[in-house]
């Protein structure tokens, strides 16, 4: 009885007899040997079935086994530099677990809708597995970053009681006899939590009922939102730079193979080292106007503006000090020029655009009340939030990073739909 | 200009002059010195303000500063074994950032509803901070456990298209022109993902619209759900044992102080070492009947049954091989006695009850079709799920662990409402 091993550990089994459990990804035959590219989910290997080792029938079956069939094989592992997988298992016995007749995804080009309808199977494609692994590493690197810096994870609620900033992009849920809304951001909750724990973050799904069908929009996406008591503008920007450098360098150190499979040029990623360029909003407008955008002072940057701007820089950039009127009510005003907010967005290079939005929050209750009123919001919706300014208010700030846009950028993907295992979009609620 | 440091690092600043930024948790005066218990979110310290160091007015203000006021202090750090915090800062200058007049939470006993209404402030209480830190460590230990074992995180969707198993406990959401439901489990999605990646897990919020007001129920709670291709019953139980041992021992190694503050007897936690006792369902019924329960063969265990049972054991136990008729359709039947399912629940000791539910899944499409029909479900709702049995089906299994029940058990809490930062319950949607 040979032991079941995972392909992630195969290097330590060279010369041994092992059992592998997985799937037939691909096969070819040559000179009396059937070669199967065998996947177990943790890696792939070339499995060779020689005429000598099997009866005629067993040998013939392998030559016809449908792709994606499940199979257990036993044999001896050898290093095989000529194989794309680096190793080979010389199969001595096998069991066909289930024959995958008619597997719907073939080598031919399928349309996006077809692949999306078969997302539960499409996940098995090498490209999709590579993206999912990188996504996993990005998320792990984020959690490690905050853990190493003494942040406490504080999960924000998904159900929120009132539509503080209008219902237009909110999903509404019947909550027993009330109505609830699905969260768009945990920030206000993190502001409460940072007064208790100093440095906190939430990390969960957020929701946006936008009727947009762009390559940057999902209705359900993951966001990480740190919030830090007593941080200032400079501290907030530095934290963001170090954070993004950490994520990108971690992916580079672990996923060269996956990035190569995705045909991602890693040169731009290798340049992601602090410090990042910082453009005042006014300067950004000037640069955009020079490069063909008709954006005017007071406008928020559109997707096209972000694309133009970020193609001009090799690394992520900050655009900071947006006009207060185009940003959220809770942002603190610039004490030097009160037309501006103490905020910054980080835009990823190569045309990817915004991955982070952040700011210092207004800590003065009177300023905050004025901002709520100026934005046409209702004070009664912010009762508990205002408590934070009554009882031990402190300067504080933070930011939010969108996971899917970050995955898209790092993996070099055109559309966010491949960045999340089961994407939800305007016309996509399945599988 | 002295540097701002965090109290988590205070041990390395003994003898130095530093600045601290935080809040006044408590104060007392004695012999010409005001002592403030000062919190910065990462730790607490005794801050001493002596009459000699301050003008009369500045000194007097400190003697009257409201609790939870925010304050910056500068001074010299000394080791002070007599102080409960181990260190003291001899304050040389301070700035009152904001005075928290009328902080609503006092030392007197408040009712639960009052505290829940002030959850945004209640989080600052030492007990709540201790629970949140332990929750953070539990979650980190879970992610580390799976990372170290080569699992890939695959986030399951929150929006699900159909109410596969009936709508009774589902939250319904208007999804543009369709209806969507909030997920109760990511398992079916993980079954798809484990065919691509071998060993996967999801970890996110899940939702249950139950009209129960028990100490074990939240409408929004977090669940971690691993799924493993080719795992068998024994492998699944072993993984769960090692998993729970890992979590508990990690908390013990890092949070003795917090557990003490919570008055948690750690002796039972120290006993959480593999292997755990395993009771066949039939045996569990017999033990329960002997101990006063009137449960009959075929019934699922109720909350009271779990309490009775788990008070009899020092460690978590498994109850395995439940009758198929009281469990979900996707569970594989016991090949030896088909009245039973290859499943197990893990019950936490000391009356806490179920923290894990798990099973081997039915991999044969015909058996699965029969089970769907026997459970009165509609085949059309499981179209993509059935694909997994057509194309490379393999034996597989997994489990789900509820975070809040685990936090309640480890922290020794009576009610799950304190286990999550912003609890959502039948009558609780705020703050």
PDB file of N, CA, C and O in Angstrom, chain A residues 22-23 39 41 68 70 98 120 124 129 133 135 140 143 147 152 155 157-159 175 195-197 219-220 230 254 387 390-394 424-425, chain B residues 22-23 39 41 68 70 98 120 124 129 133 135 143-144 147 152 155 157-159 175 195-197 219-220 230 254 387 390-394 424-425:
ATOM      1  N   UNK A  22      -6.345  12.673  -8.362  1.00  0.00           N
ATOM      2  CA  UNK A  22      -6.640  13.933  -9.037  1.00  0.00           C
ATOM      3  C   UNK A  22      -7.427  13.758 -10.307  1.00  0.00           C
ATOM      4  O   UNK A  22      -8.335  12.917 -10.373  1.00  0.00           O
ATOM      5  N   UNK A  23      -7.066  14.559 -11.310  1.00  0.00           N
ATOM      6  CA  UNK A  23      -7.823  14.650 -12.553  1.00  0.00           C
ATOM      7  C   UNK A  23      -6.895  14.642 -13.769  1.00  0.00           C
ATOM      8  O   UNK A  23      -5.759  15.106 -13.685  1.00  0.00           O
ATOM      9  N   UNK A  39      -3.533  16.551 -12.605  1.00  0.00           N
ATOM     10  CA  UNK A  39      -3.686  17.657 -11.637  1.00  0.00           C
ATOM     11  C   UNK A  39      -4.289  17.124 -10.353  1.00  0.00           C
ATOM     12  O   UNK A  39      -5.247  16.339 -10.401  1.00  0.00           O
ATOM     13  N   UNK A  41      -4.811  19.559  -7.843  1.00  0.00           N
ATOM     14  CA  UNK A  41      -5.278  20.791  -7.203  1.00  0.00           C
ATOM     15  C   UNK A  41      -4.144  21.556  -6.545  1.00  0.00           C
ATOM     16  O   UNK A  41      -4.187  22.777  -6.442  1.00  0.00           O
ATOM     17  N   UNK A  68     -10.580  15.729 -17.769  1.00  0.00           N
ATOM     18  CA  UNK A  68     -11.267  16.060 -16.507  1.00  0.00           C
ATOM     19  C   UNK A  68     -11.864  14.843 -15.805  1.00  0.00           C
ATOM     20  O   UNK A  68     -12.570  14.988 -14.802  1.00  0.00           O
ATOM     21  N   UNK A  70     -11.706  11.864 -13.227  1.00  0.00           N
ATOM     22  CA  UNK A  70     -10.990  11.750 -11.953  1.00  0.00           C
ATOM     23  C   UNK A  70     -10.310  10.386 -11.896  1.00  0.00           C
ATOM     24  O   UNK A  70     -10.857   9.381 -12.358  1.00  0.00           O
ATOM     25  N   UNK A  98     -14.006   8.442 -11.985  1.00  0.00           N
ATOM     26  CA  UNK A  98     -15.226   8.765 -12.740  1.00  0.00           C
ATOM     27  C   UNK A  98     -14.836   9.331 -14.090  1.00  0.00           C
ATOM     28  O   UNK A  98     -13.946  10.180 -14.194  1.00  0.00           O
ATOM     29  N   UNK A 120     -18.308  27.138 -12.375  1.00  0.00           N
ATOM     30  CA  UNK A 120     -18.022  26.039 -11.446  1.00  0.00           C
ATOM     31  C   UNK A 120     -17.041  25.037 -12.047  1.00  0.00           C
ATOM     32  O   UNK A 120     -16.388  24.300 -11.312  1.00  0.00           O
ATOM     33  N   UNK A 124     -11.314  25.278 -13.030  1.00  0.00           N
ATOM     34  CA  UNK A 124     -10.253  24.271 -13.159  1.00  0.00           C
ATOM     35  C   UNK A 124      -9.193  24.646 -14.189  1.00  0.00           C
ATOM     36  O   UNK A 124      -8.137  24.015 -14.248  1.00  0.00           O
ATOM     37  N   UNK A 129      -7.006  29.013 -12.085  1.00  0.00           N
ATOM     38  CA  UNK A 129      -6.348  28.553 -10.856  1.00  0.00           C
ATOM     39  C   UNK A 129      -5.207  29.485 -10.470  1.00  0.00           C
ATOM     40  O   UNK A 129      -5.009  29.780  -9.294  1.00  0.00           O
ATOM     41  N   UNK A 133      -5.042  31.542  -6.921  1.00  0.00           N
ATOM     42  CA  UNK A 133      -3.914  31.412  -5.990  1.00  0.00           C
ATOM     43  C   UNK A 133      -3.306  32.768  -5.661  1.00  0.00           C
ATOM     44  O   UNK A 133      -2.926  33.029  -4.522  1.00  0.00           O
ATOM     45  N   UNK A 135      -4.886  35.622  -5.812  1.00  0.00           N
ATOM     46  CA  UNK A 135      -5.873  36.291  -4.943  1.00  0.00           C
ATOM     47  C   UNK A 135      -5.700  35.848  -3.488  1.00  0.00           C
ATOM     48  O   UNK A 135      -5.702  36.661  -2.567  1.00  0.00           O
ATOM     49  N   UNK A 140      -3.885  36.930   2.033  1.00  0.00           N
ATOM     50  CA  UNK A 140      -3.031  36.531   3.164  1.00  0.00           C
ATOM     51  C   UNK A 140      -2.008  37.627   3.483  1.00  0.00           C
ATOM     52  O   UNK A 140      -1.744  37.930   4.648  1.00  0.00           O
ATOM     53  N   UNK A 143      -3.616  40.430   5.449  1.00  0.00           N
ATOM     54  CA  UNK A 143      -3.876  40.097   6.858  1.00  0.00           C
ATOM     55  C   UNK A 143      -2.572  40.035   7.635  1.00  0.00           C
ATOM     56  O   UNK A 143      -2.494  40.483   8.784  1.00  0.00           O
ATOM     57  N   UNK A 147      -1.551  42.286  10.863  1.00  0.00           N
ATOM     58  CA  UNK A 147      -1.212  41.547  12.077  1.00  0.00           C
ATOM     59  C   UNK A 147       0.171  41.956  12.583  1.00  0.00           C
ATOM     60  O   UNK A 147       0.348  42.243  13.773  1.00  0.00           O
ATOM     61  N   UNK A 152      -5.975  45.195  15.031  1.00  0.00           N
ATOM     62  CA  UNK A 152      -6.957  44.186  15.398  1.00  0.00           C
ATOM     63  C   UNK A 152      -8.037  44.129  14.316  1.00  0.00           C
ATOM     64  O   UNK A 152      -8.567  45.173  13.912  1.00  0.00           O
ATOM     65  N   UNK A 155     -14.613  42.864  12.490  1.00  0.00           N
ATOM     66  CA  UNK A 155     -15.535  42.688  11.367  1.00  0.00           C
ATOM     67  C   UNK A 155     -16.681  43.686  11.438  1.00  0.00           C
ATOM     68  O   UNK A 155     -17.345  43.806  12.467  1.00  0.00           O
ATOM     69  N   UNK A 157     -20.441  45.077  10.245  1.00  0.00           N
ATOM     70  CA  UNK A 157     -21.669  44.362   9.893  1.00  0.00           C
ATOM     71  C   UNK A 157     -21.999  44.495   8.408  1.00  0.00           C
ATOM     72  O   UNK A 157     -21.670  45.500   7.787  1.00  0.00           O
ATOM     73  N   UNK A 158     -22.666  43.486   7.861  1.00  0.00           N
ATOM     74  CA  UNK A 158     -23.165  43.562   6.488  1.00  0.00           C
ATOM     75  C   UNK A 158     -24.526  44.268   6.470  1.00  0.00           C
ATOM     76  O   UNK A 158     -24.793  45.110   5.622  1.00  0.00           O
ATOM     77  N   UNK A 159     -25.380  43.944   7.439  1.00  0.00           N
ATOM     78  CA  UNK A 159     -26.680  44.615   7.537  1.00  0.00           C
ATOM     79  C   UNK A 159     -26.495  45.983   8.182  1.00  0.00           C
ATOM     80  O   UNK A 159     -25.967  46.081   9.303  1.00  0.00           O
ATOM     81  N   UNK A 175     -35.865  42.854   6.546  1.00  0.00           N
ATOM     82  CA  UNK A 175     -35.257  42.362   7.785  1.00  0.00           C
ATOM     83  C   UNK A 175     -36.369  42.217   8.811  1.00  0.00           C
ATOM     84  O   UNK A 175     -36.666  43.156   9.547  1.00  0.00           O
ATOM     85  N   UNK A 195     -11.278  53.791  18.273  1.00  0.00           N
ATOM     86  CA  UNK A 195     -11.256  54.493  19.564  1.00  0.00           C
ATOM     87  C   UNK A 195     -11.103  53.492  20.723  1.00  0.00           C
ATOM     88  O   UNK A 195     -10.745  53.871  21.826  1.00  0.00           O
ATOM     89  N   UNK A 196     -11.420  52.248  20.435  1.00  0.00           N
ATOM     90  CA  UNK A 196     -11.281  51.205  21.458  1.00  0.00           C
ATOM     91  C   UNK A 196      -9.943  50.486  21.351  1.00  0.00           C
ATOM     92  O   UNK A 196      -9.339  50.125  22.360  1.00  0.00           O
ATOM     93  N   UNK A 197      -9.498  50.299  20.113  1.00  0.00           N
ATOM     94  CA  UNK A 197      -8.351  49.410  19.887  1.00  0.00           C
ATOM     95  C   UNK A 197      -7.197  50.065  19.137  1.00  0.00           C
ATOM     96  O   UNK A 197      -6.217  49.393  18.810  1.00  0.00           O
ATOM     97  N   UNK A 219     -21.136  43.746  -8.366  1.00  0.00           N
ATOM     98  CA  UNK A 219     -22.117  44.159  -7.362  1.00  0.00           C
ATOM     99  C   UNK A 219     -21.686  43.709  -5.964  1.00  0.00           C
ATOM    100  O   UNK A 219     -22.131  44.249  -4.960  1.00  0.00           O
ATOM    101  N   UNK A 220     -20.839  42.717  -5.926  1.00  0.00           N
ATOM    102  CA  UNK A 220     -20.360  42.158  -4.660  1.00  0.00           C
ATOM    103  C   UNK A 220     -18.850  42.070  -4.757  1.00  0.00           C
ATOM    104  O   UNK A 220     -18.329  41.431  -5.674  1.00  0.00           O
ATOM    105  N   UNK A 230      -5.394  58.807  15.752  1.00  0.00           N
ATOM    106  CA  UNK A 230      -4.263  59.734  15.869  1.00  0.00           C
ATOM    107  C   UNK A 230      -3.326  59.746  14.665  1.00  0.00           C
ATOM    108  O   UNK A 230      -2.244  60.309  14.719  1.00  0.00           O
ATOM    109  N   UNK A 254       6.306  34.831  -4.572  1.00  0.00           N
ATOM    110  CA  UNK A 254       5.689  33.511  -4.506  1.00  0.00           C
ATOM    111  C   UNK A 254       5.090  33.020  -5.807  1.00  0.00           C
ATOM    112  O   UNK A 254       4.753  31.843  -5.913  1.00  0.00           O
ATOM    113  N   UNK A 387     -21.675  60.481  18.274  1.00  0.00           N
ATOM    114  CA  UNK A 387     -21.187  60.168  19.632  1.00  0.00           C
ATOM    115  C   UNK A 387     -19.661  60.077  19.673  1.00  0.00           C
ATOM    116  O   UNK A 387     -19.030  60.424  20.666  1.00  0.00           O
ATOM    117  N   UNK A 390     -18.241  63.243  20.395  1.00  0.00           N
ATOM    118  CA  UNK A 390     -18.585  63.828  21.699  1.00  0.00           C
ATOM    119  C   UNK A 390     -17.741  63.244  22.802  1.00  0.00           C
ATOM    120  O   UNK A 390     -17.484  63.897  23.815  1.00  0.00           O
ATOM    121  N   UNK A 391     -17.375  62.003  22.633  1.00  0.00           N
ATOM    122  CA  UNK A 391     -16.743  61.278  23.738  1.00  0.00           C
ATOM    123  C   UNK A 391     -15.342  60.816  23.372  1.00  0.00           C
ATOM    124  O   UNK A 391     -15.143  59.729  22.845  1.00  0.00           O
ATOM    125  N   UNK A 392     -14.384  61.683  23.613  1.00  0.00           N
ATOM    126  CA  UNK A 392     -13.000  61.297  23.360  1.00  0.00           C
ATOM    127  C   UNK A 392     -12.642  61.306  21.889  1.00  0.00           C
ATOM    128  O   UNK A 392     -11.894  60.442  21.413  1.00  0.00           O
ATOM    129  N   UNK A 393     -13.154  62.305  21.154  1.00  0.00           N
ATOM    130  CA  UNK A 393     -12.819  62.416  19.729  1.00  0.00           C
ATOM    131  C   UNK A 393     -11.320  62.622  19.555  1.00  0.00           C
ATOM    132  O   UNK A 393     -10.676  63.305  20.349  1.00  0.00           O
ATOM    133  N   UNK A 394     -10.765  62.023  18.529  1.00  0.00           N
ATOM    134  CA  UNK A 394      -9.339  62.192  18.229  1.00  0.00           C
ATOM    135  C   UNK A 394      -9.158  62.335  16.721  1.00  0.00           C
ATOM    136  O   UNK A 394     -10.008  61.888  15.942  1.00  0.00           O
ATOM    137  N   UNK A 424     -20.465  38.422  -9.265  1.00  0.00           N
ATOM    138  CA  UNK A 424     -21.845  38.884  -9.310  1.00  0.00           C
ATOM    139  C   UNK A 424     -21.861  40.247  -9.977  1.00  0.00           C
ATOM    140  O   UNK A 424     -21.177  41.162  -9.524  1.00  0.00           O
ATOM    141  N   UNK A 425     -22.615  40.344 -11.048  1.00  0.00           N
ATOM    142  CA  UNK A 425     -22.688  41.585 -11.807  1.00  0.00           C
ATOM    143  C   UNK A 425     -24.129  41.877 -12.157  1.00  0.00           C
ATOM    144  O   UNK A 425     -25.013  41.102 -11.813  1.00  0.00           O
TER     145      UNK A 425
ATOM    146  N   UNK B  22      -3.905  58.736  23.470  1.00  0.00           N
ATOM    147  CA  UNK B  22      -4.970  57.798  23.808  1.00  0.00           C
ATOM    148  C   UNK B  22      -6.109  58.428  24.577  1.00  0.00           C
ATOM    149  O   UNK B  22      -6.498  59.568  24.315  1.00  0.00           O
ATOM    150  N   UNK B  23      -6.615  57.657  25.534  1.00  0.00           N
ATOM    151  CA  UNK B  23      -7.821  58.034  26.252  1.00  0.00           C
ATOM    152  C   UNK B  23      -7.655  57.798  27.762  1.00  0.00           C
ATOM    153  O   UNK B  23      -6.912  56.896  28.182  1.00  0.00           O
ATOM    154  N   UNK B  39      -5.270  54.544  28.102  1.00  0.00           N
ATOM    155  CA  UNK B  39      -5.393  53.501  27.065  1.00  0.00           C
ATOM    156  C   UNK B  39      -5.076  54.097  25.703  1.00  0.00           C
ATOM    157  O   UNK B  39      -5.537  55.198  25.383  1.00  0.00           O
ATOM    158  N   UNK B  41      -5.318  51.825  23.008  1.00  0.00           N
ATOM    159  CA  UNK B  41      -5.906  50.832  22.106  1.00  0.00           C
ATOM    160  C   UNK B  41      -5.020  49.611  21.970  1.00  0.00           C
ATOM    161  O   UNK B  41      -5.506  48.509  21.732  1.00  0.00           O
ATOM    162  N   UNK B  68     -12.847  58.751  29.475  1.00  0.00           N
ATOM    163  CA  UNK B  68     -12.930  58.602  28.012  1.00  0.00           C
ATOM    164  C   UNK B  68     -12.575  59.875  27.251  1.00  0.00           C
ATOM    165  O   UNK B  68     -12.724  59.927  26.035  1.00  0.00           O
ATOM    166  N   UNK B  70     -10.018  62.221  25.350  1.00  0.00           N
ATOM    167  CA  UNK B  70      -8.813  61.893  24.583  1.00  0.00           C
ATOM    168  C   UNK B  70      -7.689  62.832  24.995  1.00  0.00           C
ATOM    169  O   UNK B  70      -7.927  64.023  25.252  1.00  0.00           O
ATOM    170  N   UNK B  98      -9.826  66.147  23.584  1.00  0.00           N
ATOM    171  CA  UNK B  98     -11.262  66.447  23.645  1.00  0.00           C
ATOM    172  C   UNK B  98     -11.824  65.919  24.951  1.00  0.00           C
ATOM    173  O   UNK B  98     -11.539  64.790  25.366  1.00  0.00           O
ATOM    174  N   UNK B 120     -21.130  51.054  19.924  1.00  0.00           N
ATOM    175  CA  UNK B 120     -20.023  51.836  19.358  1.00  0.00           C
ATOM    176  C   UNK B 120     -19.113  52.396  20.444  1.00  0.00           C
ATOM    177  O   UNK B 120     -17.957  52.703  20.180  1.00  0.00           O
ATOM    178  N   UNK B 124     -15.181  49.899  23.932  1.00  0.00           N
ATOM    179  CA  UNK B 124     -13.990  50.383  24.639  1.00  0.00           C
ATOM    180  C   UNK B 124     -13.795  49.724  25.999  1.00  0.00           C
ATOM    181  O   UNK B 124     -12.728  49.862  26.599  1.00  0.00           O
ATOM    182  N   UNK B 129     -12.924  44.660  24.711  1.00  0.00           N
ATOM    183  CA  UNK B 129     -11.655  44.670  23.976  1.00  0.00           C
ATOM    184  C   UNK B 129     -10.968  43.311  24.058  1.00  0.00           C
ATOM    185  O   UNK B 129     -10.389  42.834  23.089  1.00  0.00           O
ATOM    186  N   UNK B 133     -10.042  40.998  20.784  1.00  0.00           N
ATOM    187  CA  UNK B 133      -8.668  40.546  20.510  1.00  0.00           C
ATOM    188  C   UNK B 133      -8.609  39.030  20.362  1.00  0.00           C
ATOM    189  O   UNK B 133      -7.891  38.510  19.509  1.00  0.00           O
ATOM    190  N   UNK B 135     -11.092  37.122  19.439  1.00  0.00           N
ATOM    191  CA  UNK B 135     -11.745  36.835  18.149  1.00  0.00           C
ATOM    192  C   UNK B 135     -10.754  37.006  16.997  1.00  0.00           C
ATOM    193  O   UNK B 135     -10.675  36.167  16.100  1.00  0.00           O
ATOM    194  N   UNK B 143      -6.888  31.040   9.621  1.00  0.00           N
ATOM    195  CA  UNK B 143      -6.300  31.298   8.298  1.00  0.00           C
ATOM    196  C   UNK B 143      -4.885  30.733   8.211  1.00  0.00           C
ATOM    197  O   UNK B 143      -4.491  30.169   7.196  1.00  0.00           O
ATOM    198  N   UNK B 144      -4.138  30.860   9.292  1.00  0.00           N
ATOM    199  CA  UNK B 144      -2.781  30.294   9.304  1.00  0.00           C
ATOM    200  C   UNK B 144      -2.821  28.771   9.184  1.00  0.00           C
ATOM    201  O   UNK B 144      -2.006  28.173   8.480  1.00  0.00           O
ATOM    202  N   UNK B 147      -3.542  27.928   5.621  1.00  0.00           N
ATOM    203  CA  UNK B 147      -2.410  28.334   4.785  1.00  0.00           C
ATOM    204  C   UNK B 147      -1.261  27.330   4.918  1.00  0.00           C
ATOM    205  O   UNK B 147      -0.689  26.877   3.930  1.00  0.00           O
ATOM    206  N   UNK B 152      -6.273  26.678  -0.418  1.00  0.00           N
ATOM    207  CA  UNK B 152      -6.457  27.961  -1.083  1.00  0.00           C
ATOM    208  C   UNK B 152      -7.779  28.575  -0.625  1.00  0.00           C
ATOM    209  O   UNK B 152      -8.809  27.890  -0.636  1.00  0.00           O
ATOM    210  N   UNK B 155     -13.254  32.646  -1.938  1.00  0.00           N
ATOM    211  CA  UNK B 155     -14.422  33.307  -1.352  1.00  0.00           C
ATOM    212  C   UNK B 155     -15.692  32.866  -2.053  1.00  0.00           C
ATOM    213  O   UNK B 155     -15.795  32.928  -3.281  1.00  0.00           O
ATOM    214  N   UNK B 157     -19.771  33.295  -2.903  1.00  0.00           N
ATOM    215  CA  UNK B 157     -20.609  34.482  -3.080  1.00  0.00           C
ATOM    216  C   UNK B 157     -21.610  34.659  -1.943  1.00  0.00           C
ATOM    217  O   UNK B 157     -22.055  33.677  -1.348  1.00  0.00           O
ATOM    218  N   UNK B 158     -21.959  35.904  -1.662  1.00  0.00           N
ATOM    219  CA  UNK B 158     -23.025  36.192  -0.698  1.00  0.00           C
ATOM    220  C   UNK B 158     -24.384  36.113  -1.392  1.00  0.00           C
ATOM    221  O   UNK B 158     -25.329  35.553  -0.849  1.00  0.00           O
ATOM    222  N   UNK B 159     -24.467  36.652  -2.593  1.00  0.00           N
ATOM    223  CA  UNK B 159     -25.714  36.574  -3.353  1.00  0.00           C
ATOM    224  C   UNK B 159     -25.836  35.191  -3.984  1.00  0.00           C
ATOM    225  O   UNK B 159     -24.956  34.763  -4.728  1.00  0.00           O
ATOM    226  N   UNK B 175     -32.645  42.090  -6.550  1.00  0.00           N
ATOM    227  CA  UNK B 175     -31.388  42.145  -7.304  1.00  0.00           C
ATOM    228  C   UNK B 175     -31.736  42.623  -8.713  1.00  0.00           C
ATOM    229  O   UNK B 175     -32.006  41.815  -9.588  1.00  0.00           O
ATOM    230  N   UNK B 195     -12.489  20.765  -6.653  1.00  0.00           N
ATOM    231  CA  UNK B 195     -12.162  19.974  -7.853  1.00  0.00           C
ATOM    232  C   UNK B 195     -11.090  20.690  -8.692  1.00  0.00           C
ATOM    233  O   UNK B 195     -10.442  20.088  -9.536  1.00  0.00           O
ATOM    234  N   UNK B 196     -10.956  21.994  -8.461  1.00  0.00           N
ATOM    235  CA  UNK B 196      -9.936  22.763  -9.182  1.00  0.00           C
ATOM    236  C   UNK B 196      -8.647  22.862  -8.387  1.00  0.00           C
ATOM    237  O   UNK B 196      -7.560  22.830  -8.950  1.00  0.00           O
ATOM    238  N   UNK B 197      -8.776  22.976  -7.075  1.00  0.00           N
ATOM    239  CA  UNK B 197      -7.616  23.331  -6.253  1.00  0.00           C
ATOM    240  C   UNK B 197      -7.336  22.336  -5.130  1.00  0.00           C
ATOM    241  O   UNK B 197      -6.450  22.577  -4.309  1.00  0.00           O
ATOM    242  N   UNK B 219     -28.378  36.796  13.295  1.00  0.00           N
ATOM    243  CA  UNK B 219     -28.853  36.716  11.905  1.00  0.00           C
ATOM    244  C   UNK B 219     -27.680  36.787  10.927  1.00  0.00           C
ATOM    245  O   UNK B 219     -27.789  36.383   9.786  1.00  0.00           O
ATOM    246  N   UNK B 220     -26.580  37.342  11.392  1.00  0.00           N
ATOM    247  CA  UNK B 220     -25.386  37.512  10.561  1.00  0.00           C
ATOM    248  C   UNK B 220     -24.218  36.961  11.362  1.00  0.00           C
ATOM    249  O   UNK B 220     -23.967  37.434  12.474  1.00  0.00           O
ATOM    250  N   UNK B 230     -11.109  14.080  -2.259  1.00  0.00           N
ATOM    251  CA  UNK B 230     -10.562  12.750  -1.947  1.00  0.00           C
ATOM    252  C   UNK B 230     -10.399  12.480  -0.445  1.00  0.00           C
ATOM    253  O   UNK B 230      -9.748  11.513  -0.059  1.00  0.00           O
ATOM    254  N   UNK B 254      -1.425  33.062  23.630  1.00  0.00           N
ATOM    255  CA  UNK B 254      -1.327  34.511  23.427  1.00  0.00           C
ATOM    256  C   UNK B 254      -2.198  35.343  24.344  1.00  0.00           C
ATOM    257  O   UNK B 254      -2.012  36.556  24.420  1.00  0.00           O
ATOM    258  N   UNK B 387     -23.401  19.014 -12.194  1.00  0.00           N
ATOM    259  CA  UNK B 387     -22.261  18.951 -13.124  1.00  0.00           C
ATOM    260  C   UNK B 387     -21.003  18.407 -12.443  1.00  0.00           C
ATOM    261  O   UNK B 387     -20.191  17.728 -13.063  1.00  0.00           O
ATOM    262  N   UNK B 390     -20.880  14.873 -12.770  1.00  0.00           N
ATOM    263  CA  UNK B 390     -20.787  14.341 -14.139  1.00  0.00           C
ATOM    264  C   UNK B 390     -19.362  14.398 -14.663  1.00  0.00           C
ATOM    265  O   UNK B 390     -18.972  13.593 -15.500  1.00  0.00           O
ATOM    266  N   UNK B 391     -18.634  15.405 -14.207  1.00  0.00           N
ATOM    267  CA  UNK B 391     -17.334  15.675 -14.808  1.00  0.00           C
ATOM    268  C   UNK B 391     -16.219  15.560 -13.779  1.00  0.00           C
ATOM    269  O   UNK B 391     -15.856  16.521 -13.110  1.00  0.00           O
ATOM    270  N   UNK B 392     -15.720  14.342 -13.646  1.00  0.00           N
ATOM    271  CA  UNK B 392     -14.588  14.152 -12.739  1.00  0.00           C
ATOM    272  C   UNK B 392     -14.993  14.146 -11.282  1.00  0.00           C
ATOM    273  O   UNK B 392     -14.277  14.675 -10.429  1.00  0.00           O
ATOM    274  N   UNK B 393     -16.142  13.551 -10.985  1.00  0.00           N
ATOM    275  CA  UNK B 393     -16.585  13.451  -9.588  1.00  0.00           C
ATOM    276  C   UNK B 393     -15.576  12.657  -8.763  1.00  0.00           C
ATOM    277  O   UNK B 393     -14.987  11.691  -9.245  1.00  0.00           O
ATOM    278  N   UNK B 394     -15.377  13.096  -7.531  1.00  0.00           N
ATOM    279  CA  UNK B 394     -14.464  12.377  -6.624  1.00  0.00           C
ATOM    280  C   UNK B 394     -15.080  12.330  -5.233  1.00  0.00           C
ATOM    281  O   UNK B 394     -15.921  13.162  -4.887  1.00  0.00           O
ATOM    282  N   UNK B 424     -26.064  41.424  14.982  1.00  0.00           N
ATOM    283  CA  UNK B 424     -27.357  41.571  14.317  1.00  0.00           C
ATOM    284  C   UNK B 424     -28.234  40.418  14.763  1.00  0.00           C
ATOM    285  O   UNK B 424     -27.871  39.257  14.588  1.00  0.00           O
ATOM    286  N   UNK B 425     -29.369  40.772  15.353  1.00  0.00           N
ATOM    287  CA  UNK B 425     -30.290  39.753  15.855  1.00  0.00           C
ATOM    288  C   UNK B 425     -31.716  40.123  15.466  1.00  0.00           C
ATOM    289  O   UNK B 425     -31.937  41.155  14.829  1.00  0.00           O
TER     290      UNK B 425
END
